Coordinates of C-alpha atoms in Angstrom, one line a residue:
X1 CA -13.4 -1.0 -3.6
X2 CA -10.9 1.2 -6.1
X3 CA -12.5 0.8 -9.3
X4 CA -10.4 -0.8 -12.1
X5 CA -11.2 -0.2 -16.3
X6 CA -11.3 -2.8 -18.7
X7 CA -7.8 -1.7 -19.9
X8 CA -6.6 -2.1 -16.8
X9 CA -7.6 -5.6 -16.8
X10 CA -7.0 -6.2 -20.1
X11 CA -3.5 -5.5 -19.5
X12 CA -2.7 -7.8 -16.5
X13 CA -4.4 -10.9 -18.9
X14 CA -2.8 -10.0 -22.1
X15 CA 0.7 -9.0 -20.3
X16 CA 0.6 -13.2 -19.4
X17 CA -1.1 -14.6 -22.6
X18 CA -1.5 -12.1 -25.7
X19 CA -2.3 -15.1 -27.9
X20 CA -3.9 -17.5 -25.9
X21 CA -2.5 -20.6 -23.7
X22 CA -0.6 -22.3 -26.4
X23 CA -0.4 -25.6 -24.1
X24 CA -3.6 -25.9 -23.3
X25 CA -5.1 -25.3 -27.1
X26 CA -2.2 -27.9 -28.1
X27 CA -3.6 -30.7 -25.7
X28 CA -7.2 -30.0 -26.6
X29 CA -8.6 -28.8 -24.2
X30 CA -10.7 -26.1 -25.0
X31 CA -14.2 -27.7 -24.2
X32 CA -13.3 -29.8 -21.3
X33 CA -15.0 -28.6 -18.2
X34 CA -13.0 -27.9 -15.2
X35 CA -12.7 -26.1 -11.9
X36 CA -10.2 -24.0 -10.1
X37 CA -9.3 -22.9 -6.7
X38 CA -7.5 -20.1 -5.1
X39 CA -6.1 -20.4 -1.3
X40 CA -3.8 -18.9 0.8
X41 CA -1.5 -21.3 2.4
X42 CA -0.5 -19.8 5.4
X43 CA -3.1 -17.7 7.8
X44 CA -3.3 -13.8 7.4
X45 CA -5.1 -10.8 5.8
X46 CA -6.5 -11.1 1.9
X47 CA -6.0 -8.5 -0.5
X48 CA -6.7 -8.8 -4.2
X49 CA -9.9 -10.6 -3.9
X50 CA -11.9 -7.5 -6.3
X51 CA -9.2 -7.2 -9.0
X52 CA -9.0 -11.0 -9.6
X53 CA -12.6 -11.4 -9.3
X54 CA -12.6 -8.9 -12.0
X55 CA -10.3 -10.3 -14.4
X56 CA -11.7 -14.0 -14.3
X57 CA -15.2 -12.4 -15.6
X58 CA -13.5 -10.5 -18.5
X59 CA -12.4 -14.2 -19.6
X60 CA -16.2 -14.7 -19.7
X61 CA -16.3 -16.5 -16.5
X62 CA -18.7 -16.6 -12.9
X63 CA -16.3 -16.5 -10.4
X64 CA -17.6 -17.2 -6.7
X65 CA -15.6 -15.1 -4.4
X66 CA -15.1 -17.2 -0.4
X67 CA -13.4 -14.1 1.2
X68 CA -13.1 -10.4 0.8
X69 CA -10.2 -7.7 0.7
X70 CA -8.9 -6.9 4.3
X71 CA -10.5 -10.6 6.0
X72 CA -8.3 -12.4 8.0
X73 CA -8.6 -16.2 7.3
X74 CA -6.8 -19.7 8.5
X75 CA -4.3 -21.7 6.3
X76 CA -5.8 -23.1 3.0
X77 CA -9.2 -20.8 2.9
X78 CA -10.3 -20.9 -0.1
X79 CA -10.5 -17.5 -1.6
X80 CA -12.2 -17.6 -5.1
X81 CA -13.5 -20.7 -6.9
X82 CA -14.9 -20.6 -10.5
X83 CA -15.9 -23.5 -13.0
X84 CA -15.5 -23.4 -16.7
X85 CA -13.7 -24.0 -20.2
X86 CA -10.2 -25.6 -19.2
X87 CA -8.1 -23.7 -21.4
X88 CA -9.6 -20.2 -20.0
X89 CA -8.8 -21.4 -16.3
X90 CA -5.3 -21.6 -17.6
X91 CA -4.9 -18.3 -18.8
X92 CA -6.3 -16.7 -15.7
X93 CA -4.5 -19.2 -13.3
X94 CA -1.2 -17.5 -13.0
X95 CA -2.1 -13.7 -13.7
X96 CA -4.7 -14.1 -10.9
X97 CA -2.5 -16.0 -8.5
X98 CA 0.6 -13.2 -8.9
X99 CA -2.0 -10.2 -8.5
X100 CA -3.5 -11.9 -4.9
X101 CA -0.1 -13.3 -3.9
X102 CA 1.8 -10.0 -4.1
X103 CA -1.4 -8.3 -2.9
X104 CA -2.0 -10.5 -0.3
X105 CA 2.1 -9.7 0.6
X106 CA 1.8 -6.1 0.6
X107 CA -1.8 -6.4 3.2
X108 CA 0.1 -8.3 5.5
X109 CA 3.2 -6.6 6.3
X110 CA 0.4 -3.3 6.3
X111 CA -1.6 -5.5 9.0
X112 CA 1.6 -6.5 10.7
X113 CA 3.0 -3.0 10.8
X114 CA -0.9 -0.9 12.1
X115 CA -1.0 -4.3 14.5
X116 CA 2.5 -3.0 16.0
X117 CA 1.9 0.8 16.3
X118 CA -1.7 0.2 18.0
X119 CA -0.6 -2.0 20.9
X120 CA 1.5 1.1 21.9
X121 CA -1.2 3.8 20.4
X122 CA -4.5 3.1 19.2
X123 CA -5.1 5.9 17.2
X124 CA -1.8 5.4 15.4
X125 CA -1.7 5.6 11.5
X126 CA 0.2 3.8 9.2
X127 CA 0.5 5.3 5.8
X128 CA 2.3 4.5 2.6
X129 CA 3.9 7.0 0.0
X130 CA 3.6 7.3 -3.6
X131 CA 6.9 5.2 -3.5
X132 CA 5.2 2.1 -5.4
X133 CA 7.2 -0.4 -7.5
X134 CA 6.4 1.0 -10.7
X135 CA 3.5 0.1 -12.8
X136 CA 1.9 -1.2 -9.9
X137 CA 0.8 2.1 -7.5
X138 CA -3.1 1.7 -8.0
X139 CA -3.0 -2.4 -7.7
X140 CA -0.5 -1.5 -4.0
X141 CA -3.2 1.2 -2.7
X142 CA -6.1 -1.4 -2.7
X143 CA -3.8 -3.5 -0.7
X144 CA -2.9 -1.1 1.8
X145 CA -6.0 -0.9 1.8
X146 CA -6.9 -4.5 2.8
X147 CA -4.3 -4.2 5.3
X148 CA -5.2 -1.1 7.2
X149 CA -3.0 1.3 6.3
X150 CA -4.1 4.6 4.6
X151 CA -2.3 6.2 1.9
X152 CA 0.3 9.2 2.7
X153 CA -0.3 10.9 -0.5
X154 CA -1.1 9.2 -3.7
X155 CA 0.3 11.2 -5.8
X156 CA 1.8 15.2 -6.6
X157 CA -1.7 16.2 -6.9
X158 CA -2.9 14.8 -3.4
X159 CA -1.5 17.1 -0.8
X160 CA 0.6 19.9 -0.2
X161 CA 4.2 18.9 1.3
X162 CA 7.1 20.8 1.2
X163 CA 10.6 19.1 0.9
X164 CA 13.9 20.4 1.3
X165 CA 14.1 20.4 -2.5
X166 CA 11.5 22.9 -2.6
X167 CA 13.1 25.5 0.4
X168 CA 16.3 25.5 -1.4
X169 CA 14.4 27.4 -4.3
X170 CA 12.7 29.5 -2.2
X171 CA 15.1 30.9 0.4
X172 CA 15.3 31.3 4.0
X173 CA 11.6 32.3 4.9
X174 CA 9.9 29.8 6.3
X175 CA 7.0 32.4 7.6
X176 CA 6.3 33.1 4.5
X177 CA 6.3 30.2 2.6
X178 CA 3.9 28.6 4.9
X179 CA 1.7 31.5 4.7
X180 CA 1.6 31.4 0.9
X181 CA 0.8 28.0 1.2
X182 CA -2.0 28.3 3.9
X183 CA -3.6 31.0 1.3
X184 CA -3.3 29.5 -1.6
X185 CA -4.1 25.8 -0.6
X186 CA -6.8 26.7 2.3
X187 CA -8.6 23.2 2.1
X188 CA -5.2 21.3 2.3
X189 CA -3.6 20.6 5.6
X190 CA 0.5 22.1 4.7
X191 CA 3.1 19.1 5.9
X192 CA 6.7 20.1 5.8
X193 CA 9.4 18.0 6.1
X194 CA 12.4 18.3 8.4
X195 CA 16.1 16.7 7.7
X196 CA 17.6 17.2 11.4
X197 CA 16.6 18.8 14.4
X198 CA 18.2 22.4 13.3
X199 CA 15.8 22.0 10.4
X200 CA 13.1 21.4 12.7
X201 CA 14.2 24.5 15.2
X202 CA 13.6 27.4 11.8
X203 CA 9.8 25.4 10.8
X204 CA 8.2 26.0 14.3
X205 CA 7.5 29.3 14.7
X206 CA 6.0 28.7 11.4
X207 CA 3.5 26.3 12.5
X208 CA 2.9 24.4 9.5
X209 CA -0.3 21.8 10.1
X210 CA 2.5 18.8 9.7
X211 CA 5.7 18.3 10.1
X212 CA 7.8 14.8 8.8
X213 CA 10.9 14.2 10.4
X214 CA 12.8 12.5 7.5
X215 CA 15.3 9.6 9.0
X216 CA 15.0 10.8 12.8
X217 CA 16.2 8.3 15.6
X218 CA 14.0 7.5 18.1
X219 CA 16.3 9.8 20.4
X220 CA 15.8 12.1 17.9
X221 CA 11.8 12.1 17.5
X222 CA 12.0 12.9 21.5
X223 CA 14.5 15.4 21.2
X224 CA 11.9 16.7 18.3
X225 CA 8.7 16.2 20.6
X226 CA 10.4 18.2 23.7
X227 CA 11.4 21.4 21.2
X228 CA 7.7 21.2 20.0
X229 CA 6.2 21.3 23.5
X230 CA 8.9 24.2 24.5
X231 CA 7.9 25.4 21.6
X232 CA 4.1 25.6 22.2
X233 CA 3.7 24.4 18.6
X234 CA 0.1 22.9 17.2
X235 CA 2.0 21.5 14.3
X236 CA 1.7 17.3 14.4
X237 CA 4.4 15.2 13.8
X238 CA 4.9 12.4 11.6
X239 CA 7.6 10.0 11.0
X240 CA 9.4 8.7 8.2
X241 CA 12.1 7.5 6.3
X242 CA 13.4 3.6 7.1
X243 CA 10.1 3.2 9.1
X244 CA 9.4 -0.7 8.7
X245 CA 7.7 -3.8 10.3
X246 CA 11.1 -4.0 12.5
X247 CA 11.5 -0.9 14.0
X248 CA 7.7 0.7 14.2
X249 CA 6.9 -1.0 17.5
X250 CA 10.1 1.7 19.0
X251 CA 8.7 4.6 17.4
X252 CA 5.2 4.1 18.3
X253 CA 6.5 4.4 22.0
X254 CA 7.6 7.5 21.6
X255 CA 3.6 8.2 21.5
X256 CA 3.7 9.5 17.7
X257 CA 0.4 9.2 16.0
X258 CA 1.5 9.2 11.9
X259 CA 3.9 6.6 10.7
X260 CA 5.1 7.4 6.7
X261 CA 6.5 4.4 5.0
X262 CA 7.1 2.8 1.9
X263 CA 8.3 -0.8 3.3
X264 CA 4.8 -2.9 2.4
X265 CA 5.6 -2.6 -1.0
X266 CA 8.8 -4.6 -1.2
X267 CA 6.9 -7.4 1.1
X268 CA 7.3 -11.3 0.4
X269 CA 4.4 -12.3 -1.4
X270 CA 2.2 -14.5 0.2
X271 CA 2.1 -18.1 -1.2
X272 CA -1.2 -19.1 -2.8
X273 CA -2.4 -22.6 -4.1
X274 CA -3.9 -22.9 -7.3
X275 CA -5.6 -26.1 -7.9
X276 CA -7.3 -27.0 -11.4
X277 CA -9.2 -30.7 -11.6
X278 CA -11.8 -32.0 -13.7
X279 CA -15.8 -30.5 -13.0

């Protein structure tokens, strides 16, 4: 579970009714009692359950959760239930329902994605970058998450990788550089990424722990994989750049074990049912 404050909750409700649900308070219905239910409609992996579980009890309500972040369930499973106050089932209704619809969006194409890399390589990772629609990095982690997937680097703090941005500030010694970074950063694993196979050719007798291939071909990530072995290099590779649900399945073949995208994040959302009827 990632832990989320009461201002981060606060803002999801308020961002969908700062003053309250002016139609419901206009047809009275304040005191009525009702119930509400959240589904999925199709079958697939749940994400979102925690946050939205969360921000129906800062309305003052019980919610009953029927699932949990990273379950896979059938069409129409209900996922959380909760009885109260109309009027407050109406403000939660639709900032709940976008939170597990675009959560639920982002598991699945995660779960689709590790699904495709592990028939080819079992111990193959999928991980997503700090690339995140804005606003929305910490709600997209917990659903990659849900989905499998581990998180590349959540953020400049994280982890130690070197880009081409970087090397053109800092000259042609890639020795060096690595062994600056190996001193200075001797818990971090050093990743370095590589924009063509030349570029690959001056990192390895550096050895960095990692090295991305940025945009590589398939061809290419086996052009890279036989230099490495010629090489007698211990650095890993990983992949990324365009790496998505479509074209995973070819690179997994190519028996890489790390997969570096950003593609979950622009995912469909997943259609869920709301349902609100008298108690």
């Amino acid at each position: 579970m990632i832990y989320f404050s009461d201002q981060e909750l606060d803002a999801l409700l308020l961002e969908d009714a700062p003053r309250g649900d002016l139609t419901s308070r206009t047809l009275n219905l304040t005191r009525q009692p009702a119930r509400m239910r959240f589904s999925r409609k199709s079958p697939g992996r749940v994400a979102g359950i925690d946050v939205a579980m969360a921000m129906l009890t800062k309305l003052g309500l019980s919610p009953v959760a029927r699932t949990g972040d990273g379950d896979d369930v059938d069409a129409m499973t209900p996922l959380i239930e909760v009885q109260g106050p109309a009027n407050l089932l109406h403000i939660g209704w639709k900032s709940v329902q976008v939170v597990l619809e675009w959560s639920c969006g982002v598991a699945q194409y995660t779960a689709d994605m590790v699904a495709a890399v592990q028939r080819h390589n079992p111990q193959a990772v999928v991980a997503c970058t700090r690339k995140s629609i804005p606003g929305t990095r910490k709600l997209a982690t917990a659903a990659v998450l849900a989905g499998g997937g581990h998180i590349h680097r959540a953020g400049l703090s994280e982890s130690v990788l070197v880009f081409s941005n970087h090397r053109n500030l800092l000259g042609d010694d890639v020795n060096g550089m690595v062994a600056q970074l190996k001193r200075q950063a001797p818990e971090n694993k050093i990743a370095v990424e590589a924009d063509d196979l030349d570029d690959l050719k001056a990192l390895l007798p550096a050895n960095p722990d990692i090295i991305q291939l940025d945009k590589f071909s398939v061809d290419e990530v086996c052009q890279a994989q036989h230099l490495l072995r010629q090489a007698r290099s211990t650095s890993a590779l990983s992949v990324a750049g365009g790496i998505n649900r479509d074209n995973v399945a070819d690179y997994a073949k190519t028996g890489i074990n790390l997969f570096i995208t950003s593609a979950p994040y622009y995912a469909a959302p997943q259609d869920i049912k709301v349902i609100i009827q008298p108690n």
